[in-house]
PDB file of C-alpha atoms in Angstrom:
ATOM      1  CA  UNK A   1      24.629 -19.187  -4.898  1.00 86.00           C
ATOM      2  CA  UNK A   2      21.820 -17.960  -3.017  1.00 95.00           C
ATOM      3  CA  UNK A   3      18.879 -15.743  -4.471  1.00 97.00           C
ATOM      4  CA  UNK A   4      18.210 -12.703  -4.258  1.00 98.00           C
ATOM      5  CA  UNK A   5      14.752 -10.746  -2.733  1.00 98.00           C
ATOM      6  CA  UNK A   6      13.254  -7.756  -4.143  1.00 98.00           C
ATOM      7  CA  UNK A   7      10.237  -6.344  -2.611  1.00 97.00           C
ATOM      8  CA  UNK A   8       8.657  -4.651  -5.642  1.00 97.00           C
ATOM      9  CA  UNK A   9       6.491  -1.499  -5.269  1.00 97.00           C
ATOM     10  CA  UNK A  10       3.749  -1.787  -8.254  1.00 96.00           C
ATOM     11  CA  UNK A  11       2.088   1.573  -7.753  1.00 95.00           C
ATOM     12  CA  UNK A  12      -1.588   1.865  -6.549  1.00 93.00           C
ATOM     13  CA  UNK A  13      -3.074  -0.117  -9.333  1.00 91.00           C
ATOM     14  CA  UNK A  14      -2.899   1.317 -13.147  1.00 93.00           C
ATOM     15  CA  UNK A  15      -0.025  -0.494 -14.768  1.00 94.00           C
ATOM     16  CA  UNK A  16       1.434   2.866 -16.647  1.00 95.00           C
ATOM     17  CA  UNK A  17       2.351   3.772 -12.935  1.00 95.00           C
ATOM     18  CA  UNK A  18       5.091   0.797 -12.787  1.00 96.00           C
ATOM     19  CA  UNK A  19       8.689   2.518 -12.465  1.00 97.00           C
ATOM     20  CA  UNK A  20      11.184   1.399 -15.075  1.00 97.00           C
ATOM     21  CA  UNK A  21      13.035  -0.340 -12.125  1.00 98.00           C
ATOM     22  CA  UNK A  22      10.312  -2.517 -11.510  1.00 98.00           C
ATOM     23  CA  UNK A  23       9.729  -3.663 -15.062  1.00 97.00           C
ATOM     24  CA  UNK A  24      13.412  -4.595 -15.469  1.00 97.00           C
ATOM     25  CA  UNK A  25      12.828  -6.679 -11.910  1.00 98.00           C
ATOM     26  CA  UNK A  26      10.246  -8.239 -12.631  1.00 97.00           C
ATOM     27  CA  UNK A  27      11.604  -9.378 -15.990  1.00 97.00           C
ATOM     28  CA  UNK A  28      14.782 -10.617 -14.328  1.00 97.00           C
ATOM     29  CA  UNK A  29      12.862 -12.591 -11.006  1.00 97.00           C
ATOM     30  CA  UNK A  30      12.618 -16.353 -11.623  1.00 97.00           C
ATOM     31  CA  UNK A  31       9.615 -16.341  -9.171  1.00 97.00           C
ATOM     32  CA  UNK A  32       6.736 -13.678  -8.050  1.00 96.00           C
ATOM     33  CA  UNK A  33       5.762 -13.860  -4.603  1.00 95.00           C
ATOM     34  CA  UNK A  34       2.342 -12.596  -4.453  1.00 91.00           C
ATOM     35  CA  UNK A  35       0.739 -11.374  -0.866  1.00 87.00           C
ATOM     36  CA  UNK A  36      -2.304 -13.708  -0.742  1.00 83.00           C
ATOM     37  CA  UNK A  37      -4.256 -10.359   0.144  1.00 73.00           C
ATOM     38  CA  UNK A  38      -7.526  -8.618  -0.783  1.00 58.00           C
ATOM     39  CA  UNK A  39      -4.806  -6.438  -3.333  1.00 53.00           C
ATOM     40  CA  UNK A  40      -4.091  -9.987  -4.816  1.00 64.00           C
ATOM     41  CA  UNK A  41      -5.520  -9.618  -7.989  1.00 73.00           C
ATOM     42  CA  UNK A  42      -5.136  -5.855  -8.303  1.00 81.00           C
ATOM     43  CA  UNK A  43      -1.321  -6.287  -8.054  1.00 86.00           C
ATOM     44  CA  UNK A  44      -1.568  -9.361 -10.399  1.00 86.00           C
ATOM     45  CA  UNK A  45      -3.333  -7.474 -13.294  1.00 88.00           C
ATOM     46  CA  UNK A  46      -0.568  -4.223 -12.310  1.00 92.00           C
ATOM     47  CA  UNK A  47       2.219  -7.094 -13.233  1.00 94.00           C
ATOM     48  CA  UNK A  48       0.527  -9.672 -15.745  1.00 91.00           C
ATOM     49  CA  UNK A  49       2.179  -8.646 -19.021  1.00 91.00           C
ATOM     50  CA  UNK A  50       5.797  -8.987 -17.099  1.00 93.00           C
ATOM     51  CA  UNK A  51       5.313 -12.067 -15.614  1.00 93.00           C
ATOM     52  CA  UNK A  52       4.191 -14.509 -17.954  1.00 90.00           C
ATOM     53  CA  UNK A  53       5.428 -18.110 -17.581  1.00 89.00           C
ATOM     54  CA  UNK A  54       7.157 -17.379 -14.557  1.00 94.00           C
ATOM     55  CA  UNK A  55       6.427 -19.818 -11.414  1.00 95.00           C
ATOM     56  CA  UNK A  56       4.434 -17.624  -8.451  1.00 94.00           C
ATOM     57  CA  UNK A  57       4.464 -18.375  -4.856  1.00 94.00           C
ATOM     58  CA  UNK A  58       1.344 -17.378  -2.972  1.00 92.00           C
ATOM     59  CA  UNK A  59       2.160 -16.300   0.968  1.00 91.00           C
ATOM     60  CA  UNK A  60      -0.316 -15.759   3.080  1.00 85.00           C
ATOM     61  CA  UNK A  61      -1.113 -12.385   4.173  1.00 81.00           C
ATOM     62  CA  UNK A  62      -4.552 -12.212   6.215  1.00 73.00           C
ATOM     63  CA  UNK A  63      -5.673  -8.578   6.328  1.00 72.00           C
ATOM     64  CA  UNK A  64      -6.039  -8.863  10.695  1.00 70.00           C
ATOM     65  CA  UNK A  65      -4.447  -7.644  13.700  1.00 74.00           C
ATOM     66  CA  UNK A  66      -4.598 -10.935  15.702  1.00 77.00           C
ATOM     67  CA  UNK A  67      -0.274 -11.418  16.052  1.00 82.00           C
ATOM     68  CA  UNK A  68      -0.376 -14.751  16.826  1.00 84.00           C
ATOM     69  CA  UNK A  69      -1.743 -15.458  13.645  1.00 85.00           C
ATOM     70  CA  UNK A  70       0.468 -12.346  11.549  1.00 83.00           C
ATOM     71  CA  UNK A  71       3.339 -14.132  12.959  1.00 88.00           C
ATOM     72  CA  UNK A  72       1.821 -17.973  11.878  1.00 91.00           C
ATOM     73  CA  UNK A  73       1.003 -16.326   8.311  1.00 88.00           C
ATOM     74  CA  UNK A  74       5.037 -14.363   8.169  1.00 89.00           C
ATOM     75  CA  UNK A  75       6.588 -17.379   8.864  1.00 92.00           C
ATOM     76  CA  UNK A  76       4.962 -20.048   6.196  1.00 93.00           C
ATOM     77  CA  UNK A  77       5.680 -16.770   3.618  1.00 93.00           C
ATOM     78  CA  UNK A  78       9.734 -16.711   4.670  1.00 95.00           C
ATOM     79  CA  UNK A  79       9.636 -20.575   4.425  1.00 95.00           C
ATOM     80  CA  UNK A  80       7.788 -20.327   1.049  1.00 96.00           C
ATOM     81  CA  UNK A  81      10.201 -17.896   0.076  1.00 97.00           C
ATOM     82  CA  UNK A  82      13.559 -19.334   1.670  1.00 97.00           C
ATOM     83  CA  UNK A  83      13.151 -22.018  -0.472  1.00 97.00           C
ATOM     84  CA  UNK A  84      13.305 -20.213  -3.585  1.00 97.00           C
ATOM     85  CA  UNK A  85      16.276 -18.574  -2.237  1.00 98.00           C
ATOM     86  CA  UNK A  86      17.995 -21.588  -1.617  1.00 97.00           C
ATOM     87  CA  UNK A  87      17.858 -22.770  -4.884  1.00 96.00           C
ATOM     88  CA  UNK A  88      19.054 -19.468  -6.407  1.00 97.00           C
ATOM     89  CA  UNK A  89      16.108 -18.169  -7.310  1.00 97.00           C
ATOM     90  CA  UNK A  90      15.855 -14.427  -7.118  1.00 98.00           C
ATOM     91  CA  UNK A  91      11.963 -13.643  -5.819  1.00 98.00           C
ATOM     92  CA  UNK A  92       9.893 -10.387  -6.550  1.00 98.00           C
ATOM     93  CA  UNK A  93       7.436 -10.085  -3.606  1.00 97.00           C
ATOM     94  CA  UNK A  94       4.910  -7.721  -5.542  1.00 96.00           C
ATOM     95  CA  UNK A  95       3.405  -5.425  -3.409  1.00 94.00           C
ATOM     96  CA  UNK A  96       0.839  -2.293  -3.859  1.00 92.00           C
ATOM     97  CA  UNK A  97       2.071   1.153  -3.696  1.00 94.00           C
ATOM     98  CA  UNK A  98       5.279   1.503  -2.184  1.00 96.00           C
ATOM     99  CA  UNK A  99       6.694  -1.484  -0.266  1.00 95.00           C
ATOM    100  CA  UNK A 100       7.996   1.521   2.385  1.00 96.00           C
ATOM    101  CA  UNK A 101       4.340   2.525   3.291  1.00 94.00           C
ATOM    102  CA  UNK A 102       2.403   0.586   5.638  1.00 90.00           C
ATOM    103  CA  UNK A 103       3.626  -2.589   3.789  1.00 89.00           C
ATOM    104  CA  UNK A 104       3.714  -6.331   4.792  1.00 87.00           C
ATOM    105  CA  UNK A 105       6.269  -6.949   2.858  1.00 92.00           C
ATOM    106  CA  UNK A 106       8.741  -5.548   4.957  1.00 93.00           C
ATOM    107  CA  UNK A 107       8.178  -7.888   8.069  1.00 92.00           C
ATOM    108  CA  UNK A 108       9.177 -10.471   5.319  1.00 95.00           C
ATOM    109  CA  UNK A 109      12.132  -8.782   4.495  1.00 96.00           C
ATOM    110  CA  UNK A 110      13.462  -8.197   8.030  1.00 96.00           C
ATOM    111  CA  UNK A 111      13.012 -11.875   8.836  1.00 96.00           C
ATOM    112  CA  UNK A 112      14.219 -12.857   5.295  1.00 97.00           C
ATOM    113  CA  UNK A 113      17.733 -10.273   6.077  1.00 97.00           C
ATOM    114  CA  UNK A 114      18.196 -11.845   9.736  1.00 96.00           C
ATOM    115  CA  UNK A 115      18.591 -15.336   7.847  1.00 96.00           C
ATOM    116  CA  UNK A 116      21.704 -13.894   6.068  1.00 96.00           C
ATOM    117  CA  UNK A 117      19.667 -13.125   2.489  1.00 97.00           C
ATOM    118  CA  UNK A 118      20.561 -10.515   0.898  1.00 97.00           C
ATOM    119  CA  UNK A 119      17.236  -8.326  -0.017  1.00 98.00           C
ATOM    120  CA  UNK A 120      16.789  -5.321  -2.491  1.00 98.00           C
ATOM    121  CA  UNK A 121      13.482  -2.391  -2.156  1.00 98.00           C
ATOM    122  CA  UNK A 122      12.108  -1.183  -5.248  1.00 98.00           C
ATOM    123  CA  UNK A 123      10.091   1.620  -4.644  1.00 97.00           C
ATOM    124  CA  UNK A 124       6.716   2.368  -6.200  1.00 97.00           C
ATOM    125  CA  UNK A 125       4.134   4.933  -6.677  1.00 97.00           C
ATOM    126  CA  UNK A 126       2.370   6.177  -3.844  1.00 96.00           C
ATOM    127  CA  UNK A 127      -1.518   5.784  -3.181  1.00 94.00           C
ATOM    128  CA  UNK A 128      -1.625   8.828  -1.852  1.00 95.00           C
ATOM    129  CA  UNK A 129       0.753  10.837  -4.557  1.00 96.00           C
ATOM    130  CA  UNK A 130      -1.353   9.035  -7.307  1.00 96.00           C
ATOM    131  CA  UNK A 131      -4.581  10.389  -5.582  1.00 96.00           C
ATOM    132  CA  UNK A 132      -3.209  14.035  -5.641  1.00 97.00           C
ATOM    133  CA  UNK A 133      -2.691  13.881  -8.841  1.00 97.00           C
ATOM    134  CA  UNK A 134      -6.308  12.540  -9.431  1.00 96.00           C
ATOM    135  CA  UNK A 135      -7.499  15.672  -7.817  1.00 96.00           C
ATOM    136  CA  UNK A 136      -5.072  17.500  -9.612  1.00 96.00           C
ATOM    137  CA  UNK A 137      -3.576  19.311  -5.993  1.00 96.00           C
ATOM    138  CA  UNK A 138      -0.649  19.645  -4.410  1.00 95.00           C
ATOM    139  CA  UNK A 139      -0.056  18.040  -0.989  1.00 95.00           C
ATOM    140  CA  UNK A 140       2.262  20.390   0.295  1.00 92.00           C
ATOM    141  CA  UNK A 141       4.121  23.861  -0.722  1.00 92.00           C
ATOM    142  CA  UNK A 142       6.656  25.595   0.645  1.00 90.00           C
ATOM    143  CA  UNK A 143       7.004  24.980   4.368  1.00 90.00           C
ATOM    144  CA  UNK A 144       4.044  22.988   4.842  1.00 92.00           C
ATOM    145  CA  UNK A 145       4.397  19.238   6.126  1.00 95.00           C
ATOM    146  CA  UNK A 146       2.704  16.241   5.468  1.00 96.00           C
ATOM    147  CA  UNK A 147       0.934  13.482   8.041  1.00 96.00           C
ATOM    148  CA  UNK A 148       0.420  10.104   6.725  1.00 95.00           C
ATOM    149  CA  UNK A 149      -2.034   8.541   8.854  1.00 93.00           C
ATOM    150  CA  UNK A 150      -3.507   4.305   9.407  1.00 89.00           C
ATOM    151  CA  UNK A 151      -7.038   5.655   9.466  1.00 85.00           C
ATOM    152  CA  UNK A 152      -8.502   2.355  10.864  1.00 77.00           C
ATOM    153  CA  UNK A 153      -6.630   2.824  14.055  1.00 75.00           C
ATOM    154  CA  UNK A 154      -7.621   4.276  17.032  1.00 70.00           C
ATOM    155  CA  UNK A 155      -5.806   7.704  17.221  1.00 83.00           C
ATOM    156  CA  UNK A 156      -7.056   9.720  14.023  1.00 86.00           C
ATOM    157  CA  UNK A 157      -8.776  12.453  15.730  1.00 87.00           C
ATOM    158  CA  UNK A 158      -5.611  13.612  17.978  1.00 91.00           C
ATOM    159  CA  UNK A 159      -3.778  13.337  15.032  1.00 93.00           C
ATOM    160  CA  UNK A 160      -6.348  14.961  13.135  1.00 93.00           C
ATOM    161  CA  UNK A 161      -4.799  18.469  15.366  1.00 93.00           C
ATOM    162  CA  UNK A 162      -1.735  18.512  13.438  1.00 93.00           C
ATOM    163  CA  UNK A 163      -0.738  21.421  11.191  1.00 94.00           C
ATOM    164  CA  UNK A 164      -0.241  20.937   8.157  1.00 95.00           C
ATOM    165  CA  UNK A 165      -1.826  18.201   4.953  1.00 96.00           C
ATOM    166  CA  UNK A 166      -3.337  15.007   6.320  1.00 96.00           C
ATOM    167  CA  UNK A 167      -3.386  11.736   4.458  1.00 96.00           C
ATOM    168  CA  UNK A 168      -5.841   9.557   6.141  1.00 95.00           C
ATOM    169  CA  UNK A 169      -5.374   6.308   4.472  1.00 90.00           C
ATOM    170  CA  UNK A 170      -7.529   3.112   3.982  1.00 78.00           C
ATOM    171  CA  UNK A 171     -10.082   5.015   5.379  1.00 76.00           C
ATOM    172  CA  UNK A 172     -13.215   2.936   3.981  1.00 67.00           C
ATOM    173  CA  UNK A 173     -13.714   0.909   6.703  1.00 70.00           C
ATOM    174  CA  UNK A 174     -13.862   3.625   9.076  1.00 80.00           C
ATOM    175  CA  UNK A 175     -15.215   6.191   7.294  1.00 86.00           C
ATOM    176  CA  UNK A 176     -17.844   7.159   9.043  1.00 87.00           C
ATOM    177  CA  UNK A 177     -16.196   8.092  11.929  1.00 89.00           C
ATOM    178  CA  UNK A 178     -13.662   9.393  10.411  1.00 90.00           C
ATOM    179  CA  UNK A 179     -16.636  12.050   8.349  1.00 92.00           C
ATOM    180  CA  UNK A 180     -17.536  12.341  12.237  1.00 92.00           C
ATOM    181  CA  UNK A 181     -13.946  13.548  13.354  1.00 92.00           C
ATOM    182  CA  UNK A 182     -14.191  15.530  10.444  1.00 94.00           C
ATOM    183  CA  UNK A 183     -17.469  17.456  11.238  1.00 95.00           C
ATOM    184  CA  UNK A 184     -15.864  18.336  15.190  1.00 94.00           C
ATOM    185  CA  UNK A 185     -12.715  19.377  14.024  1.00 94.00           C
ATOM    186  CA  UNK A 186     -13.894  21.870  11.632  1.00 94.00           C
ATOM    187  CA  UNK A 187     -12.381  19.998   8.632  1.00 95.00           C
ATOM    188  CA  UNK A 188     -14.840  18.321   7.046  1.00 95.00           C
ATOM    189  CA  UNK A 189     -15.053  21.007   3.838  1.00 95.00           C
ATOM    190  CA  UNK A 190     -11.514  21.042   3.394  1.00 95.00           C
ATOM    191  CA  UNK A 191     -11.762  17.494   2.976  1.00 96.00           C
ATOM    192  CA  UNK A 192     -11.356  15.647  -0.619  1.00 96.00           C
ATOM    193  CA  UNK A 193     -11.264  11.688  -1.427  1.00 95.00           C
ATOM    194  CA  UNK A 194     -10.016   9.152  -4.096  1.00 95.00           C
ATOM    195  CA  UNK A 195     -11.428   6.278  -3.653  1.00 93.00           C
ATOM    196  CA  UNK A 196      -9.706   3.005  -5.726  1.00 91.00           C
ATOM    197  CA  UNK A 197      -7.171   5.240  -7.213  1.00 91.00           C
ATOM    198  CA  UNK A 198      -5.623   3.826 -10.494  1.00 89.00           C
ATOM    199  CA  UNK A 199      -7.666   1.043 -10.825  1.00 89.00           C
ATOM    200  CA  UNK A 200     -10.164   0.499 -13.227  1.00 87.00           C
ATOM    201  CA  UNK A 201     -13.421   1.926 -10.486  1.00 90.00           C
ATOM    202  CA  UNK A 202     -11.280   4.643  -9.297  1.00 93.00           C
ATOM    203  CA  UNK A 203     -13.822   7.595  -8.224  1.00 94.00           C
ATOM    204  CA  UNK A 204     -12.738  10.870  -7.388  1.00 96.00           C
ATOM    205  CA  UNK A 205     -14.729  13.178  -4.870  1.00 95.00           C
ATOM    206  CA  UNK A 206     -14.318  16.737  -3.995  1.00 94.00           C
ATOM    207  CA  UNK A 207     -16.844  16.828  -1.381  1.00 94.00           C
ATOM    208  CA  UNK A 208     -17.559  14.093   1.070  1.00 93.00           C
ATOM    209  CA  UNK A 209     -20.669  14.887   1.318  1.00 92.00           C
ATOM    210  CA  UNK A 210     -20.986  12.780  -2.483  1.00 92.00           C
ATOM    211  CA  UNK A 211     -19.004   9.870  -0.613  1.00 90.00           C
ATOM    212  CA  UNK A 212     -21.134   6.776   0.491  1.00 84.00           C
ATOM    213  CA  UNK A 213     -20.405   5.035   4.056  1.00 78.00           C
ATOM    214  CA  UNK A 214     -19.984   2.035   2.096  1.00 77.00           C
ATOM    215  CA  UNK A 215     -17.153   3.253   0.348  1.00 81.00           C
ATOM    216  CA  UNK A 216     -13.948   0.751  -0.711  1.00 82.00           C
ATOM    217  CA  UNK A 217     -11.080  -0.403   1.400  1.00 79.00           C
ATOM    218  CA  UNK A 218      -8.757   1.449  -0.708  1.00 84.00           C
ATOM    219  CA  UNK A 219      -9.724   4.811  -0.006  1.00 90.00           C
ATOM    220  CA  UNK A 220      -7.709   8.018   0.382  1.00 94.00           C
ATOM    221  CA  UNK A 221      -8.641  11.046   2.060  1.00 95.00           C
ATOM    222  CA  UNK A 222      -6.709  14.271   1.793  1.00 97.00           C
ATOM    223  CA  UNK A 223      -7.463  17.177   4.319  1.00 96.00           C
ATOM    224  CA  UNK A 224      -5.710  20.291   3.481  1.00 89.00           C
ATOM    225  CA  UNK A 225      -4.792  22.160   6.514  1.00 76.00           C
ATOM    226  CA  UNK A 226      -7.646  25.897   6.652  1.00 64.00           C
TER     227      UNK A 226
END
């Protein structure tokens, strides 16, 4: 009997945010697979009561764009993980947030489900539904629509144009271009941030005019449509 692979959502970083589902996964997995990430030991606090005395695989997960090396770092991570699999070990690949959203999990599970393997998706609390409810808003009403935007790439400020709420997330490392956009399109002062959301630094801003440049990695900026 081959395992089974779950890709576990653990929400953004408080552990009261961990579904039900997740708990009861995590209980059942033989082995954690833990993305050898800067979220390493966010996800590992998220999970530590749960996992006790079980054996945990570290895969390499270096936070780059460089595919040749993505690809290198996917495939010791299947191989790290097929073996588990093999044995009949079911593996919980623990991953931040949702493993749906901008995840690297899921390149492991596509590559993992080509090989035959059966795999499982448990979903997880959302940075950016988490950070909503830090600022106590909405994100959208009524006919409104939501845009979930990779703030570190290069399009933001076409994208910035689109009607509705904007979620511009892991904005940190850009953020001062992304104030910039901000400023030309008019949007700056509808603007509000989260910065670390559910973990034990979280910081929430209703101006970004309080926000340093130097802010963290896992930041979350919410732009309400005029």
């Amino acid at each position: 009997m081959r395992g089974i692979l779950y890709g576990v959502g653990v929400g953004p970083g408080d552990p009261k945010m961990l579904t039900l589902q997740a708990v009861e996964v995590l209980q059942m997995a033989d082995v954690i697979a833990i993305p050898d990430t800067k979220g390493e030991k966010t996800a590992m606090k998220v999970v530590g009561e749960y996992i006790k005395d079980k054996a945990v695989v570290y895969c390499p997960m270096p936070m780059t764009r460089d595919t040749d090396l993505l690809e290198k770092s996917h495939g010791i991570s299947c191989s790290l993980i097929e073996e588990q699999l093999l044995k009949g070990s079911n593996v919980a690949f623990i991953t931040l947030g949702d493993p749906t959203i901008y995840s690297t999990y899921m390149n492991i599970q596509r590559i993992i489900e080509d090989k035959g393997y059966i795999t499982r998706t448990i979903p997880g609390v959302t940075s950016f539904c988490a950070s909503a409810g830090a600022l106590n808003i909405s994100l959208c009403d009524r006919g409104e629509t939501l845009h979930i935007i990779p703030a570190s790439y290069g399009d933001t400020e076409e994208l910035l144009d689109l009607k509705g709420t904007k979620v511009l997330m892991k904005s940190g490392k850009s953020l001062t271009d992304i104030k910039a956009a901000l400023k030309r399109k008019g949007l700056y002062r509808y603007s509000l941030m989260v910065e670390c959301c559910g973990m034990e630094n979280q910081r929430v801003y209703k101006s970004l005019d309080e926000v340093s440049d130097d802010s963290s990695y896992f930041s979350i900026i919410i732009v309400k449509d005029k």
